Short mmCIF file of C-alpha atoms in Angstrom, two decimals:
data_model
loop_
_atom_site.label_atom_id
_atom_site.label_comp_id
_atom_site.label_asym_id
_atom_site.label_seq_id
_atom_site.Cartn_x
_atom_site.Cartn_y
_atom_site.Cartn_z
CA MET M 1 181.58 68.66 -14.23
CA SER M 2 185.41 69.16 -13.91
CA ARG M 3 185.96 65.54 -14.88
CA LEU M 4 183.08 65.14 -17.22
CA ILE M 5 184.49 67.16 -20.11
CA PRO M 6 188.01 65.67 -20.12
CA GLU M 7 186.59 62.19 -20.00
CA ALA M 8 184.12 62.96 -22.78
CA ARG M 9 187.02 64.32 -24.99
CA ARG M 10 189.00 60.97 -24.48
CA THR M 11 185.81 59.07 -25.42
CA LEU M 12 185.45 61.24 -28.51
CA SER M 13 189.02 60.74 -29.62
CA LEU M 14 188.34 56.99 -29.64
CA ALA M 15 184.75 57.17 -31.20
CA LEU M 16 185.83 59.51 -34.09
CA PRO M 17 187.96 56.99 -36.06
CA ILE M 18 185.33 54.27 -35.28
CA ALA M 19 182.63 56.59 -36.68
CA VAL M 20 184.64 57.31 -39.84
CA GLY M 21 185.01 53.53 -40.39
CA GLN M 22 181.30 52.82 -39.80
CA VAL M 23 180.49 55.50 -42.39
CA GLY M 24 182.93 53.82 -44.74
CA GLN M 25 181.17 50.54 -44.39
CA MET M 26 177.85 52.26 -45.13
CA ALA M 27 179.25 53.77 -48.28
CA LEU M 28 180.45 50.37 -49.38
CA GLY M 29 176.84 49.18 -49.50
CA ILE M 30 175.64 52.35 -51.12
CA VAL M 31 178.25 52.15 -53.79
CA ASP M 32 177.56 48.50 -54.36
CA SER M 33 173.94 49.23 -54.99
CA MET M 34 174.68 52.22 -57.31
CA MET M 35 177.03 50.02 -59.48
CA ILE M 36 174.70 46.97 -59.45
CA GLY M 37 171.79 49.18 -60.36
CA ARG M 38 173.54 50.16 -63.71
CA VAL M 39 173.31 46.51 -64.70
CA GLY M 40 169.52 46.27 -64.33
CA THR M 41 166.52 46.20 -61.95
CA LEU M 42 166.56 42.42 -61.55
CA PRO M 43 170.30 42.42 -60.27
CA LEU M 44 169.48 45.27 -57.96
CA ALA M 45 166.41 43.50 -56.55
CA ALA M 46 168.45 40.24 -56.21
CA SER M 47 171.29 42.15 -54.35
CA ALA M 48 168.87 43.97 -52.05
CA PHE M 49 167.39 40.63 -50.86
CA VAL M 50 170.78 38.99 -50.48
CA LEU M 51 172.26 41.91 -48.49
CA GLY M 52 169.15 42.08 -46.33
CA VAL M 53 169.56 38.35 -45.30
CA PHE M 54 173.35 38.84 -44.94
CA THR M 55 172.98 41.90 -42.70
CA VAL M 56 170.89 40.14 -40.16
CA VAL M 57 173.30 37.23 -39.90
CA TYR M 58 176.43 39.57 -39.91
CA LEU M 59 174.89 41.52 -36.97
CA VAL M 60 174.96 38.17 -35.04
CA GLY M 61 178.68 37.90 -35.76
CA ILE M 62 179.33 41.55 -34.74
CA GLY M 63 177.40 40.97 -31.46
CA LEU M 64 179.47 37.94 -30.78
CA MET M 65 182.67 39.84 -31.32
CA LEU M 66 181.96 43.06 -29.29
CA PRO M 67 182.87 41.35 -25.99
CA VAL M 68 186.37 41.06 -27.29
CA ALA M 69 186.77 44.75 -27.10
CA VAL M 70 185.33 44.82 -23.60
CA LEU M 71 187.49 41.94 -22.29
CA VAL M 72 190.60 43.30 -24.05
CA SER M 73 190.18 46.71 -22.66
CA ARG M 74 189.81 45.47 -19.17
CA GLU M 75 193.09 43.38 -19.40
CA HIS M 76 194.87 46.32 -21.07
CA GLY M 77 193.74 48.69 -18.48
CA ALA M 78 195.14 46.43 -15.87
CA GLY M 79 198.42 46.04 -17.70
CA ARG M 80 197.90 42.30 -18.38
CA GLU M 81 198.87 42.40 -22.15
CA GLN M 82 199.19 38.57 -22.61
CA GLU M 83 195.67 38.02 -21.15
CA ALA M 84 194.35 40.65 -23.65
CA GLY M 85 195.96 38.54 -26.48
CA GLU M 86 194.30 35.37 -25.04
CA TRP M 87 190.91 37.08 -25.30
CA LEU M 88 191.76 37.81 -29.00
CA ARG M 89 192.81 34.27 -29.59
CA HIS M 90 189.58 32.82 -28.06
CA GLY M 91 187.50 35.42 -29.64
CA THR M 92 188.82 34.70 -33.04
CA ALA M 93 188.23 31.04 -32.59
CA LEU M 94 184.61 31.62 -31.58
CA GLY M 95 184.12 34.16 -34.44
CA VAL M 96 185.55 31.88 -37.08
CA LEU M 97 183.55 28.97 -35.74
CA ALA M 98 180.28 31.07 -35.78
CA GLY M 99 181.25 32.42 -39.24
CA VAL M 100 181.49 28.85 -40.71
CA VAL M 101 178.36 27.83 -39.00
CA MET M 102 176.47 30.76 -40.25
CA THR M 103 177.84 30.37 -43.72
CA GLY M 104 176.65 26.82 -43.73
CA LEU M 105 173.25 27.92 -42.71
CA LEU M 106 173.07 30.43 -45.41
CA GLY M 107 174.23 27.76 -47.86
CA LEU M 108 171.34 25.48 -46.79
CA MET M 109 168.91 28.41 -47.05
CA GLY M 110 170.05 28.82 -50.63
CA PHE M 111 168.44 25.60 -51.70
CA PHE M 112 164.93 27.02 -50.56
CA LEU M 113 165.02 30.48 -52.14
CA ASN M 114 162.44 29.52 -54.71
CA ARG M 115 160.02 28.70 -51.79
CA LEU M 116 160.24 32.19 -50.25
CA GLY M 117 157.60 33.71 -52.60
CA LEU M 118 160.39 35.68 -54.45
CA ASP M 119 160.10 36.59 -58.14
CA ALA M 120 161.33 33.61 -60.13
CA GLU M 121 163.59 35.78 -62.33
CA VAL M 122 165.17 37.44 -59.23
CA VAL M 123 165.92 33.92 -57.85
CA ALA M 124 167.36 32.91 -61.18
CA VAL M 125 170.03 35.55 -61.17
CA MET M 126 170.89 35.46 -57.43
CA GLY M 127 172.52 32.02 -56.87
CA PRO M 128 176.23 32.80 -57.43
CA TYR M 129 176.16 36.18 -55.77
CA TYR M 130 174.34 34.72 -52.83
CA GLY M 131 177.03 31.94 -52.44
CA LEU M 132 179.87 34.47 -52.71
CA ILE M 133 178.37 36.86 -50.17
CA ALA M 134 177.77 33.93 -47.77
CA LEU M 135 181.41 32.96 -48.12
CA SER M 136 182.54 36.48 -47.31
CA LEU M 137 181.03 36.05 -43.83
CA VAL M 138 184.01 34.38 -42.33
CA PRO M 139 186.68 37.04 -43.29
CA ALA M 140 184.07 39.74 -42.26
CA VAL M 141 183.69 38.39 -38.80
CA TRP M 142 187.34 37.60 -38.34
CA PHE M 143 188.09 41.23 -39.33
CA GLN M 144 185.66 42.37 -36.50
CA ALA M 145 187.69 40.32 -34.06
CA ASP M 146 190.93 41.93 -34.88
CA ARG M 147 189.25 45.34 -35.21
CA GLN M 148 187.77 45.11 -31.64
CA PHE M 149 191.26 44.20 -30.35
CA THR M 150 193.01 46.98 -32.20
CA GLU M 151 190.54 49.62 -30.89
CA ALA M 152 190.45 48.32 -27.47
CA MET M 153 194.31 48.48 -27.35
CA GLY M 154 194.04 52.21 -28.21
CA ARG M 155 194.80 52.24 -31.95
CA PRO M 156 191.45 52.88 -33.73
CA TRP M 157 192.86 54.77 -36.82
CA VAL M 158 194.36 51.68 -38.57
CA PRO M 159 190.99 49.76 -38.83
CA MET M 160 189.39 53.07 -39.94
CA ALA M 161 191.93 53.56 -42.68
CA LEU M 162 191.57 49.94 -43.79
CA MET M 163 187.73 50.15 -43.98
CA THR M 164 188.13 53.42 -45.92
CA ALA M 165 190.55 51.72 -48.33
CA GLY M 166 188.21 48.74 -48.54
CA VAL M 167 185.60 51.10 -50.05
CA LEU M 168 187.96 52.27 -52.77
CA LEU M 169 189.10 48.79 -53.51
CA ASN M 170 185.55 47.53 -53.77
CA VAL M 171 184.84 50.26 -56.34
CA VAL M 172 187.77 49.29 -58.49
CA LEU M 173 186.95 45.60 -58.32
CA ASN M 174 183.26 46.24 -59.04
CA TRP M 175 184.45 48.30 -62.16
CA ALA M 176 186.53 45.44 -63.34
CA PHE M 177 184.26 42.42 -62.49
CA ILE M 178 180.81 43.75 -62.90
CA TYR M 179 181.35 45.64 -66.14
CA GLY M 180 184.24 43.63 -67.54
CA HIS M 181 187.22 46.07 -67.69
CA GLY M 182 190.89 45.38 -67.48
CA GLY M 183 190.64 42.41 -69.80
CA LEU M 184 188.04 40.66 -67.52
CA PRO M 185 184.71 39.33 -68.79
CA ALA M 186 181.62 41.26 -67.66
CA MET M 187 180.07 39.31 -64.76
CA GLY M 188 177.25 41.37 -63.75
CA LEU M 189 175.93 40.69 -60.40
CA THR M 190 178.28 37.68 -59.84
CA GLY M 191 181.11 40.18 -60.45
CA ALA M 192 179.93 42.20 -57.56
CA GLY M 193 179.99 39.07 -55.27
CA VAL M 194 183.56 38.29 -56.35
CA ALA M 195 184.61 41.98 -55.61
CA THR M 196 183.09 41.85 -52.22
CA LEU M 197 184.76 38.58 -51.23
CA ILE M 198 188.10 39.77 -52.43
CA THR M 199 187.62 43.11 -50.47
CA ARG M 200 186.77 41.47 -47.19
CA VAL M 201 189.60 38.96 -47.37
CA ALA M 202 192.02 41.87 -48.21
CA MET M 203 190.79 43.97 -45.38
CA TRP M 204 191.26 41.23 -42.84
CA GLY M 205 194.54 40.05 -44.29
CA ALA M 206 196.00 43.61 -44.20
CA LEU M 207 194.71 44.26 -40.62
CA HIS M 208 196.04 40.86 -39.31
CA LEU M 209 199.43 41.20 -41.03
CA TRP M 210 199.92 44.64 -39.53
CA LEU M 211 198.92 43.51 -35.94
CA SER M 212 201.32 40.53 -36.23
CA ARG M 213 204.18 42.82 -37.05
CA ALA M 214 203.49 46.01 -35.07
CA GLU M 215 205.87 46.44 -32.18
CA ARG M 216 203.16 48.15 -30.27
CA PHE M 217 201.29 44.76 -29.85
CA ARG M 218 204.15 42.43 -29.54
CA ALA M 219 203.66 41.72 -25.90
CA ALA M 220 199.91 40.89 -26.45
CA TRP M 221 200.08 39.18 -29.76
CA PRO M 222 199.35 35.36 -29.33
CA GLN M 223 202.27 33.30 -30.36
CA ARG M 224 200.53 29.97 -30.57
CA TRP M 225 197.07 30.47 -32.11
CA LEU M 226 196.18 26.72 -32.06
CA ALA M 227 197.29 26.15 -28.48
CA ARG M 228 194.63 24.46 -26.17
CA PHE M 229 191.63 26.58 -25.67
CA GLU M 230 190.15 27.39 -22.27
CA TRP M 231 186.51 26.65 -22.10
CA VAL M 232 186.15 29.22 -19.31
CA ARG M 233 187.11 32.06 -21.70
CA LEU M 234 184.94 30.67 -24.58
CA ARG M 235 181.91 30.51 -22.26
CA GLU M 236 182.59 34.11 -21.01
CA LEU M 237 182.74 35.32 -24.59
CA TRP M 238 179.57 33.49 -25.40
CA ARG M 239 177.92 34.61 -22.19
CA LEU M 240 178.54 38.24 -23.09
CA GLY M 241 178.21 38.05 -26.73
CA LEU M 242 175.07 36.04 -27.30
CA PRO M 243 172.80 38.48 -25.50
CA VAL M 244 174.36 41.30 -27.50
CA ALA M 245 173.81 39.54 -30.74
CA VAL M 246 170.28 38.80 -29.80
CA MET M 247 169.70 42.43 -28.70
CA MET M 248 170.92 43.58 -32.23
CA MET M 249 168.61 41.10 -33.85
CA PHE M 250 165.57 42.43 -31.90
CA GLU M 251 166.38 46.04 -33.08
CA SER M 252 166.94 45.13 -36.69
CA GLY M 253 164.12 42.74 -36.67
CA ALA M 254 161.76 45.49 -35.52
CA PHE M 255 162.83 47.77 -38.35
CA ALA M 256 162.36 44.82 -40.74
CA VAL M 257 158.78 44.53 -39.62
CA ALA M 258 158.45 48.29 -40.14
CA ALA M 259 159.52 48.01 -43.77
CA VAL M 260 156.97 45.18 -44.28
CA LEU M 261 154.23 47.37 -42.81
CA MET M 262 155.30 50.33 -45.01
CA GLY M 263 155.05 48.03 -48.03
CA ARG M 264 151.53 47.18 -47.23
CA LEU M 265 150.70 50.85 -47.10
CA GLY M 266 152.02 51.36 -50.70
CA ALA M 267 155.10 52.19 -52.86
CA GLU M 268 155.08 55.78 -51.74
CA ALA M 269 155.18 54.97 -48.14
CA LEU M 270 157.94 52.45 -48.55
CA ALA M 271 160.01 54.85 -50.56
CA ALA M 272 159.54 57.63 -47.96
CA HIS M 273 160.42 55.11 -45.17
CA GLN M 274 163.58 54.16 -46.88
CA ILE M 275 164.66 57.90 -47.41
CA ALA M 276 163.97 58.75 -43.78
CA LEU M 277 165.63 55.61 -42.49
CA SER M 278 168.74 56.22 -44.54
CA CYS M 279 169.13 59.75 -43.18
CA ALA M 280 168.60 58.51 -39.57
CA ALA M 281 171.02 55.47 -40.16
CA PHE M 282 173.69 57.86 -41.27
CA MET M 283 173.43 60.03 -38.22
CA PHE M 284 173.13 56.82 -36.02
CA MET M 285 176.70 56.14 -36.95
CA PHE M 286 178.01 58.72 -34.41
CA PRO M 287 176.19 57.47 -31.27
CA LEU M 288 176.92 53.79 -32.27
CA SER M 289 180.55 54.56 -32.48
CA VAL M 290 180.34 56.47 -29.06
CA SER M 291 178.70 53.26 -27.86
CA MET M 292 181.62 51.04 -28.94
CA ALA M 293 184.12 53.69 -27.48
CA VAL M 294 182.33 53.93 -24.09
CA SER M 295 182.25 50.16 -23.59
CA MET M 296 185.84 50.05 -24.22
CA ARG M 297 186.75 52.95 -21.97
CA LEU M 298 184.58 51.51 -19.12
CA GLY M 299 186.43 48.25 -19.62
CA GLN M 300 189.77 49.99 -19.24
CA ALA M 301 188.61 51.89 -16.16
CA SER M 302 187.20 48.78 -14.51
CA GLY M 303 190.48 46.81 -15.27
CA ALA M 304 192.59 49.73 -13.87
CA GLY M 305 190.36 49.77 -10.72
CA LYS M 306 189.13 53.38 -11.44
CA MET M 307 185.59 52.60 -10.40
CA GLY M 308 184.89 56.27 -9.54
CA LEU M 309 185.25 57.06 -13.35
CA LEU M 310 182.58 54.69 -14.57
CA ARG M 311 179.65 56.94 -14.12
CA VAL M 312 181.56 60.01 -15.29
CA ILE M 313 182.73 58.34 -18.50
CA GLY M 314 179.15 57.04 -19.24
CA LEU M 315 177.36 60.47 -18.64
CA GLY M 316 180.02 62.25 -20.81
CA ALA M 317 179.30 59.82 -23.64
CA LEU M 318 175.51 60.18 -23.23
CA GLY M 319 175.88 64.05 -23.33
CA MET M 320 177.87 63.90 -26.52
CA ALA M 321 175.39 61.70 -28.17
CA CYS M 322 172.50 63.93 -27.15
CA ALA M 323 174.26 67.00 -28.22
CA VAL M 324 175.03 65.70 -31.70
CA MET M 325 171.59 64.25 -32.30
CA SER M 326 169.86 67.45 -31.15
CA VAL M 327 171.79 69.39 -33.79
CA SER M 328 170.84 66.66 -36.33
CA ALA M 329 167.16 66.78 -35.04
CA VAL M 330 167.06 70.46 -35.97
CA GLY M 331 168.33 69.77 -39.42
CA PHE M 332 165.74 66.96 -40.03
CA THR M 333 162.89 69.23 -38.69
CA PHE M 334 163.66 72.25 -40.81
CA GLY M 335 165.59 70.62 -43.79
CA GLY M 336 163.57 67.39 -44.20
CA ARG M 337 162.04 68.38 -47.54
CA TRP M 338 165.38 69.32 -49.02
CA LEU M 339 166.93 66.08 -47.73
CA ALA M 340 164.21 63.98 -49.43
CA SER M 341 164.53 65.91 -52.69
CA VAL M 342 168.05 64.68 -53.01
CA PHE M 343 166.82 61.03 -53.11
CA VAL M 344 163.74 61.38 -55.37
CA GLU M 345 161.70 63.75 -57.41
CA ASP M 346 158.30 62.46 -56.63
CA GLY M 347 156.50 65.28 -54.85
CA ALA M 348 154.19 63.04 -52.74
CA VAL M 349 157.11 60.87 -51.61
CA ILE M 350 159.08 64.05 -50.71
CA THR M 351 156.24 65.40 -48.66
CA LEU M 352 155.70 62.14 -46.72
CA ALA M 353 159.47 61.57 -46.10
CA ALA M 354 159.69 65.17 -44.78
CA ARG M 355 156.90 64.43 -42.24
CA LEU M 356 158.61 61.15 -41.28
CA LEU M 357 161.87 63.04 -40.76
CA VAL M 358 160.09 65.29 -38.14
CA VAL M 359 159.25 62.14 -36.25
CA ALA M 360 162.94 60.92 -36.87
CA ALA M 361 164.08 64.17 -35.20
CA VAL M 362 162.72 62.79 -31.92
CA PHE M 363 163.30 59.21 -32.83
CA GLN M 364 167.13 59.62 -33.18
CA LEU M 365 167.53 61.37 -29.81
CA PHE M 366 165.97 58.33 -28.20
CA ASP M 367 168.05 56.03 -30.49
CA GLY M 368 171.27 57.70 -29.61
CA CYS M 369 170.67 57.47 -25.86
CA GLN M 370 169.66 53.84 -25.98
CA VAL M 371 172.59 52.67 -28.05
CA VAL M 372 175.14 54.58 -25.91
CA ALA M 373 173.43 53.37 -22.70
CA SER M 374 173.65 49.78 -23.98
CA GLY M 375 177.22 50.22 -24.84
CA ALA M 376 177.97 51.52 -21.38
CA LEU M 377 176.20 48.60 -19.79
CA ARG M 378 178.08 46.15 -21.96
CA GLY M 379 181.37 47.79 -20.65
CA LEU M 380 180.12 46.86 -17.19
CA HIS M 381 179.43 43.20 -18.38
CA ASP M 382 175.67 43.77 -17.97
CA VAL M 383 174.08 42.30 -20.97
CA ARG M 384 171.02 40.16 -19.92
CA VAL M 385 168.81 42.79 -18.59
CA PRO M 386 169.44 45.24 -21.45
CA THR M 387 168.52 42.38 -23.71
CA ALA M 388 165.22 41.95 -21.85
CA ILE M 389 164.55 45.68 -21.99
CA THR M 390 165.07 45.81 -25.80
CA PHE M 391 162.70 42.83 -26.28
CA VAL M 392 159.96 44.50 -24.29
CA ALA M 393 160.49 47.90 -25.77
CA TYR M 394 160.57 46.65 -29.55
CA TRP M 395 158.54 43.51 -29.70
CA LEU M 396 155.92 43.75 -26.94
CA LEU M 397 155.18 47.56 -27.38
CA ALA M 398 156.73 49.14 -30.53
CA VAL M 399 155.92 46.37 -33.07
CA PRO M 400 152.26 45.87 -31.95
CA ALA M 401 151.70 49.63 -31.72
CA ALA M 402 153.26 50.16 -35.19
CA THR M 403 151.00 47.57 -36.74
CA TRP M 404 147.87 48.89 -35.08
CA TRP M 405 148.68 52.60 -35.70
CA GLY M 406 149.96 52.01 -39.29
CA LEU M 407 147.33 49.69 -40.58
CA HIS M 408 144.19 50.34 -38.45
CA THR M 409 144.14 54.01 -37.76
CA GLY M 410 144.32 57.14 -39.97
CA LEU M 411 147.95 57.67 -39.02
CA GLY M 412 149.41 55.25 -41.51
CA PRO M 413 153.15 55.74 -42.17
CA LEU M 414 153.39 58.30 -39.41
CA GLY M 415 151.86 55.83 -37.01
CA VAL M 416 154.60 53.15 -37.82
CA TRP M 417 157.30 55.80 -37.08
CA MET M 418 155.62 57.05 -34.04
CA ALA M 419 155.56 53.58 -32.60
CA LEU M 420 159.20 53.11 -33.33
CA ALA M 421 159.99 56.33 -31.68
CA GLY M 422 157.98 55.36 -28.60
CA GLY M 423 159.74 51.93 -28.36
CA LEU M 424 163.17 53.50 -28.57
CA GLY M 425 162.11 56.10 -26.08
CA ILE M 426 161.17 53.51 -23.43
CA ALA M 427 164.40 51.53 -24.17
CA ALA M 428 166.35 54.81 -23.67
CA VAL M 429 164.85 55.62 -20.36
CA LEU M 430 165.13 52.12 -19.05
CA LEU M 431 168.71 51.57 -20.19
CA VAL M 432 169.93 54.88 -18.91
CA THR M 433 168.22 54.25 -15.58
CA ARG M 434 169.94 50.80 -15.38
CA PHE M 435 173.37 52.43 -16.01
CA LEU M 436 172.68 54.97 -13.30
CA TRP M 437 171.63 52.40 -10.88
CA LEU M 438 174.66 50.15 -11.48
CA THR M 439 177.11 53.05 -11.11
CA ARG M 440 175.42 54.80 -8.07
CA PRO M 441 177.77 55.81 -5.28
CA GLY M 442 178.65 52.94 -3.06
CA LYS M 443 177.51 50.29 -5.54
CA SER M 444 180.16 47.51 -6.12
CA LEU M 445 180.53 45.81 -9.62
CA THR M 446 181.42 42.17 -9.99
CA HIS M 447 182.36 40.52 -13.20
#
């Protein structure tokens, strides 16, 4: 206990700016929806579909870039700054290549939008916006590579500030391009795509320029970006990143299925689901940020040879996540009706959302534990077993249970959420157990 609290504080100091940045990214999407919504229902529906598709692909990109933080942290902890820079260089190459490939795939998919059963009017207004959002994937993934490097080197506040500034820039550009201010023509939904692309390029450019000129990173910053790449490093990034990307797809896919099930249960159920999920997703930003921070801290401790700190750092992070999510659970349980009323005025939707938020009170405790445990395991380079655990918990257990309880019993929407909570609970128990097993006294870790 004497070491637990100091280590938890160190993790918290790294997690806080990451959390602020994550909330900023959420705010960007919310502001986009609000400003597009003023143009009309069709543009809003089109943007919702495009951003839903983009999010799934973007999560793959984030998953591939997360190992950059782990590997850079390890080298930084060992004092091997040039090696840290090499991981950034190789991670960037992998990220840009993946971004180009995924942009190409999104472009090909754009030719088949009219065959997906979408409303013809929605497809008609979607085209230019879809293309611009697809193009923004490359700078978005590149920014993630630089961000992971910066945070792993112990400077998380600069990416946070840039992500916050990006939200403000996006609002100004939306105002100009969507509505036609500042001498520009009103471009509607297409204008939102232009604003997003410019914002993402600007965020990457600002961070990259600062990194290249900061004295703090001079020893680690690559001098020859296009020098010969080492396949060993690329394979290691792929080995660690692909399972993480797949794991993120498993979770996001399970929630996508839940939304489809709610849609089959009616408009009220879908609206209540979206309200409860929005509240839970906002609070999820804290344990997600702790997960990112703990993976970096464990990488640093491993690189510095401080194996005795691995369990202490991990348990401290789990304790923080549980504490914050417990407070949030109380708020969801007793203030759910008020929270729902902020979103809508429909009494039936408010009542159902409040009931779902009671389930979310338990749901998010499990969700916080599982994401922090998976981050801790990622810091230990353990990614394959966690990926298998999430597949079993979400797709073999939670999704079938949600389908049965939601559609074939009297539980309805509550059944869907209870199944999700159960799947997350199983994942949390297994992932925490895995971390405790790997960090048990006398256990040696190999990378």
